[in-house]
Coordinates of C-alpha atoms in Angstrom, one line a residue:
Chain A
X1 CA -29.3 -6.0 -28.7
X2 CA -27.3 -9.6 -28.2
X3 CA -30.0 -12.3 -27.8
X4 CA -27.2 -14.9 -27.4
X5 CA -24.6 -13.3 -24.6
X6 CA -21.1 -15.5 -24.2
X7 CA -19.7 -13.2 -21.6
X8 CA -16.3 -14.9 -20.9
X9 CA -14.1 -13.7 -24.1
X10 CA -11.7 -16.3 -23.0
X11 CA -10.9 -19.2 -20.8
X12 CA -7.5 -20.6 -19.9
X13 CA -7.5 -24.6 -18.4
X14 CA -5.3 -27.2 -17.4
X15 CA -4.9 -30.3 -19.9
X16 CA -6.9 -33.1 -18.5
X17 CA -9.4 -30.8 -15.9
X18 CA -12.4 -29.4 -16.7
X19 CA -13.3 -26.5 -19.1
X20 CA -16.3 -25.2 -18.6
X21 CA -17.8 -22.9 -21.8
X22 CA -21.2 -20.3 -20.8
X23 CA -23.8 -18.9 -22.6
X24 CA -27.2 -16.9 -21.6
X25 CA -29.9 -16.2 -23.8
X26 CA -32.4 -13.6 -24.1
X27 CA -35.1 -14.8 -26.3
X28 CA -37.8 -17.0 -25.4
X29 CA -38.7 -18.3 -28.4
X30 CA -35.4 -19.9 -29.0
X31 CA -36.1 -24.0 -28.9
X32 CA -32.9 -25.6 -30.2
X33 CA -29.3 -24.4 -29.2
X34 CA -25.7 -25.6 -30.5
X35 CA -21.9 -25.5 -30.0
X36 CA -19.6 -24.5 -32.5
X37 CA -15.9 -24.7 -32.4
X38 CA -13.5 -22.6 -35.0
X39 CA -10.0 -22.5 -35.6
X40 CA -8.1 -19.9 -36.9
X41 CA -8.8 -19.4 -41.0
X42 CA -11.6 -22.0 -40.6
X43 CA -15.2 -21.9 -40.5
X44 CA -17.0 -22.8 -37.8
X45 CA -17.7 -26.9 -37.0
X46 CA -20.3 -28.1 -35.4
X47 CA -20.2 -29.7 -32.1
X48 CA -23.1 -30.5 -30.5
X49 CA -27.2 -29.7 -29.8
X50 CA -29.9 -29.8 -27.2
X51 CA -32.9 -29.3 -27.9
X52 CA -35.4 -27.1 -25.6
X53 CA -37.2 -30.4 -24.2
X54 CA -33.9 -31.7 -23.0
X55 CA -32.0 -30.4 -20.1
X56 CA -28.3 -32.4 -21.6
X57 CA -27.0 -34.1 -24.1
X58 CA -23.6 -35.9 -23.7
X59 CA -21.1 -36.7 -27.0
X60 CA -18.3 -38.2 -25.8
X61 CA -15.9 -36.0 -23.9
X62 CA -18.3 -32.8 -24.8
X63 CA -21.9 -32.1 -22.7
X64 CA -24.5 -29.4 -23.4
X65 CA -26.7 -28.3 -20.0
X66 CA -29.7 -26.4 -20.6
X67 CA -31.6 -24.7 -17.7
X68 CA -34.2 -23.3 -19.4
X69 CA -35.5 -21.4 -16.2
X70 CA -32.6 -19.2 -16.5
X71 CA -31.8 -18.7 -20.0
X72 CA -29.0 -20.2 -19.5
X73 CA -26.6 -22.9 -20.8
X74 CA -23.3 -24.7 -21.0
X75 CA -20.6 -26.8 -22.1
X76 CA -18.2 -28.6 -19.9
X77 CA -15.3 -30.5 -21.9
X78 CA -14.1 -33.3 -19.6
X79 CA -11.1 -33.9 -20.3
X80 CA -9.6 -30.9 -22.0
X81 CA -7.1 -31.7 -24.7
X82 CA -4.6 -28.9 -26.4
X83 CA -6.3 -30.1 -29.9
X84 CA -9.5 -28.2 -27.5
X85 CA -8.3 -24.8 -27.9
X86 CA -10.3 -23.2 -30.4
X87 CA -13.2 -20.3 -30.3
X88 CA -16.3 -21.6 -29.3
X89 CA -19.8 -20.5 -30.4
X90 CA -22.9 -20.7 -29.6
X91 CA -25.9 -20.8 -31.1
X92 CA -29.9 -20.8 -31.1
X93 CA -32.6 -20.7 -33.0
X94 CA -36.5 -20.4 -32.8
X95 CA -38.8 -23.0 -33.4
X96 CA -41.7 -23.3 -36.5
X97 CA -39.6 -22.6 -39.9
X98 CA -37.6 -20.2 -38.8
X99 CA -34.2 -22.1 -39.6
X100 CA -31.8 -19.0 -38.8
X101 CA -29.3 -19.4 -36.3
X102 CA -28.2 -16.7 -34.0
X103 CA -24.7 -17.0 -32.3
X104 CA -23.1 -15.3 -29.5
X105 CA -19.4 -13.7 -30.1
X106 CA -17.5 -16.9 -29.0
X107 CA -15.0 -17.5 -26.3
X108 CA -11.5 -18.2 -26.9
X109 CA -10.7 -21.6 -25.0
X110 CA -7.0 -22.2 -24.0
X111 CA -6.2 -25.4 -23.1
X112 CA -2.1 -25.9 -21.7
X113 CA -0.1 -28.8 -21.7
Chain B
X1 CA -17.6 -35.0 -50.1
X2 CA -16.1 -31.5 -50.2
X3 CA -17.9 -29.8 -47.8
X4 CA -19.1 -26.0 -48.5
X5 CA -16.8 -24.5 -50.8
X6 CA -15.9 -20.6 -51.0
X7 CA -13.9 -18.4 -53.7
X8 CA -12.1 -16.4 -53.3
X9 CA -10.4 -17.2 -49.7
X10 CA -8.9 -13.8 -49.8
X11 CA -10.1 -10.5 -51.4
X12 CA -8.3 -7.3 -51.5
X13 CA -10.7 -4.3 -53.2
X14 CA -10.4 -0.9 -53.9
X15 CA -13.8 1.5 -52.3
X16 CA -15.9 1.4 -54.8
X17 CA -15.0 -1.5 -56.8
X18 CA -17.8 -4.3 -57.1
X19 CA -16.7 -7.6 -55.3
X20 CA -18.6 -11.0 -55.7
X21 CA -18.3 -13.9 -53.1
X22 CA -19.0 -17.6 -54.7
X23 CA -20.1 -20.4 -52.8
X24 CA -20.9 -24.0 -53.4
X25 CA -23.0 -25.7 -51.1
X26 CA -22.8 -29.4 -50.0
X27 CA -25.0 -31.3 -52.4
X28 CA -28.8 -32.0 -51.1
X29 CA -28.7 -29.3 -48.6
X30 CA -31.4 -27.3 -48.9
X31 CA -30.8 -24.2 -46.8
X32 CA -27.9 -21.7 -47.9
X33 CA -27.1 -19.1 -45.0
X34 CA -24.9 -15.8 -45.7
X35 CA -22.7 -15.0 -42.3
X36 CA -20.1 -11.9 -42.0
X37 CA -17.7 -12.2 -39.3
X38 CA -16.4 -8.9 -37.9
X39 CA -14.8 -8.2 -34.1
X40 CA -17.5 -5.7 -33.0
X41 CA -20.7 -7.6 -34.0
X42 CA -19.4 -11.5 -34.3
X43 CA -20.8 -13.3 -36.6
X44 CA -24.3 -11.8 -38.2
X45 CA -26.7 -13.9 -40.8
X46 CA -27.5 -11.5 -43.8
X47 CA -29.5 -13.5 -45.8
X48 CA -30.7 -16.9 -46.4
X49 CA -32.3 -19.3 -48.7
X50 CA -34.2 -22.2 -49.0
X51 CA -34.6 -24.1 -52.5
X52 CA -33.0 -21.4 -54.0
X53 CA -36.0 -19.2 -52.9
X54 CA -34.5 -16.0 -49.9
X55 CA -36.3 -16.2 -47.1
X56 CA -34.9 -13.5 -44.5
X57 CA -32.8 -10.8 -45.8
X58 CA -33.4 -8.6 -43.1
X59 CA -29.9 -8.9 -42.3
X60 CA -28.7 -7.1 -45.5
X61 CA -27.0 -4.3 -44.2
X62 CA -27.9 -2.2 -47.9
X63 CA -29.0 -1.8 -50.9
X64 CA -25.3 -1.9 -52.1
X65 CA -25.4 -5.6 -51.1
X66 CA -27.2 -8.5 -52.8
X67 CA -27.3 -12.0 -52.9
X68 CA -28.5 -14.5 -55.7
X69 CA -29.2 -18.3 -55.8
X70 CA -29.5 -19.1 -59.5
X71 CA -29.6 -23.0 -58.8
X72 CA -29.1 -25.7 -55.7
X73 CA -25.3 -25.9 -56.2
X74 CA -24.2 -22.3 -56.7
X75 CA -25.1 -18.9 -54.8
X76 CA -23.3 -15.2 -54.6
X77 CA -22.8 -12.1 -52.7
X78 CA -22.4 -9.0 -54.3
X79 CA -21.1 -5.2 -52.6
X80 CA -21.5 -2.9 -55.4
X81 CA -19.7 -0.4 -54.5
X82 CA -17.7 -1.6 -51.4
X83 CA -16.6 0.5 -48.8
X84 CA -13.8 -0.3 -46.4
X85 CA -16.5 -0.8 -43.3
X86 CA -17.3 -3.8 -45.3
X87 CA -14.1 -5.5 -44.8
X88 CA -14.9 -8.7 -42.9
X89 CA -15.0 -12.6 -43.0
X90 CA -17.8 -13.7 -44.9
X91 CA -19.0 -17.1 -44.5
X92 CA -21.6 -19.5 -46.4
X93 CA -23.1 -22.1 -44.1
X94 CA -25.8 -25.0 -46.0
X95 CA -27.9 -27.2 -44.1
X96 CA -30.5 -30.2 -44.8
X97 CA -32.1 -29.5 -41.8
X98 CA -31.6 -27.6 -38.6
X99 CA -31.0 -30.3 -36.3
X100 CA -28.0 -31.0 -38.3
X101 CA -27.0 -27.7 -37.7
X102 CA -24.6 -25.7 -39.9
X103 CA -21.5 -26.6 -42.6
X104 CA -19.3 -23.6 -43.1
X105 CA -17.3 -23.1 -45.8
X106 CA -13.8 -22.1 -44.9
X107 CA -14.8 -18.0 -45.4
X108 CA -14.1 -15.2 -47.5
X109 CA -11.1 -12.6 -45.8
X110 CA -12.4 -9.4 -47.8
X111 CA -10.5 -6.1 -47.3
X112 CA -11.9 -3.0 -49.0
X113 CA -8.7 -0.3 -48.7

């Protein structure tokens, strides 16, 4: 049972337009959520966060969207760069002490030149 | 400062054979997190610990494996015996906090033949 669903394995985009990344959770307790980007024989990096009591956080180029409502969030990249294509991740975790992340299986951005 | 640091980056292993995965977390990080990467589940926490203490392990797949945190700057994973389902990425993450979010290390490639 996925509690963190990326549903898109993979995402092709346009240098300089929009890439829009999506992820839907299942578990209510979750109260902090996070991007991770990887590339190939790397761990993942960490990208950005938003916390529950937010509904977006902006880093530059990169911006998380919560809608909490709908279990769902995002991350729109504006504007996409090659250097961009990686697997994204993300992640959430529950509040109190429970420090354990659970991710979703990533999607494979593209971005063409 | 080196970041999360994992030996071996590749292991090839006979079923059967006993395989140990090193890692060194980033200095004053208190959390250590176990992660196996594999296509059909993604990534999956095993175990993890905090001041050298495990916390959750529920994520052990089995008795055959274990994990040990003898001090703040050194943990392992041990398969004992491996079995070719085991093959996977593994990865060790360390955190001060979970707002930071996660440092990987760059992974473990095992292969159990």
């Amino acid at each position: 049972d996925q509690q963190v669903k990326q549903n898109s394995p993979s995402l092709s985009v346009q240098e300089g337009r929009i890439s829009i990344l999506n992820c839907d959770y299942t578990n209510s307790m979750f109260d902090y959520f996070l991007w991770y980007k990887k590339y190939p024989a790397e761990g993942p990096t960490f990208l950005i966060s938003i916390s529950s009591i937010k509904d977006k956080n902006e880093d530059g180029r990169f911006t998380v969207f919560l809608n909490k409502s709908a279990k769902h969030l995002s991350l729109h990249i504006v504007p996409s760069q090659p250097g961009d294509s990686a697997v994204y991740f993300c992640a959430a975790t529950e509040g109190g002490s429970n420090y354990k992340l659970t991710f979703g299986k990533g999607t494979l951005l593209t971005v063409n030149p | 400062d080196a970041g999360v640091i994992q030996s071996p980056r590749h292991e090839v292993t006979e079923m059967g054979q006993e395989v140990t995965l090193r890692c060194k977390p980033i200095s004053g990080h208190d959390y250590l997190f176990w992660y196996r990467q594999t296509m059909m589940r993604g990534l999956e926490l095993l175990i993890y610990f905090n001041n050298n203490v495990p916390i959750d392990d529920s994520g052990m797949p089995e008795d055959r494996f274990s994990a040990k945190m003898p001090n703040a700057s050194f943990s392992t994973l041990k398969i004992q015996p491996s079995e070719p389902r085991d093959s996977a990425v593994y990865f060790c993450a360390s955190s001060p906090d979970r707002s930071y979010g996660y440092t990987f290390g760059s992974g473990t490639r095992l292969t159990v033949v």
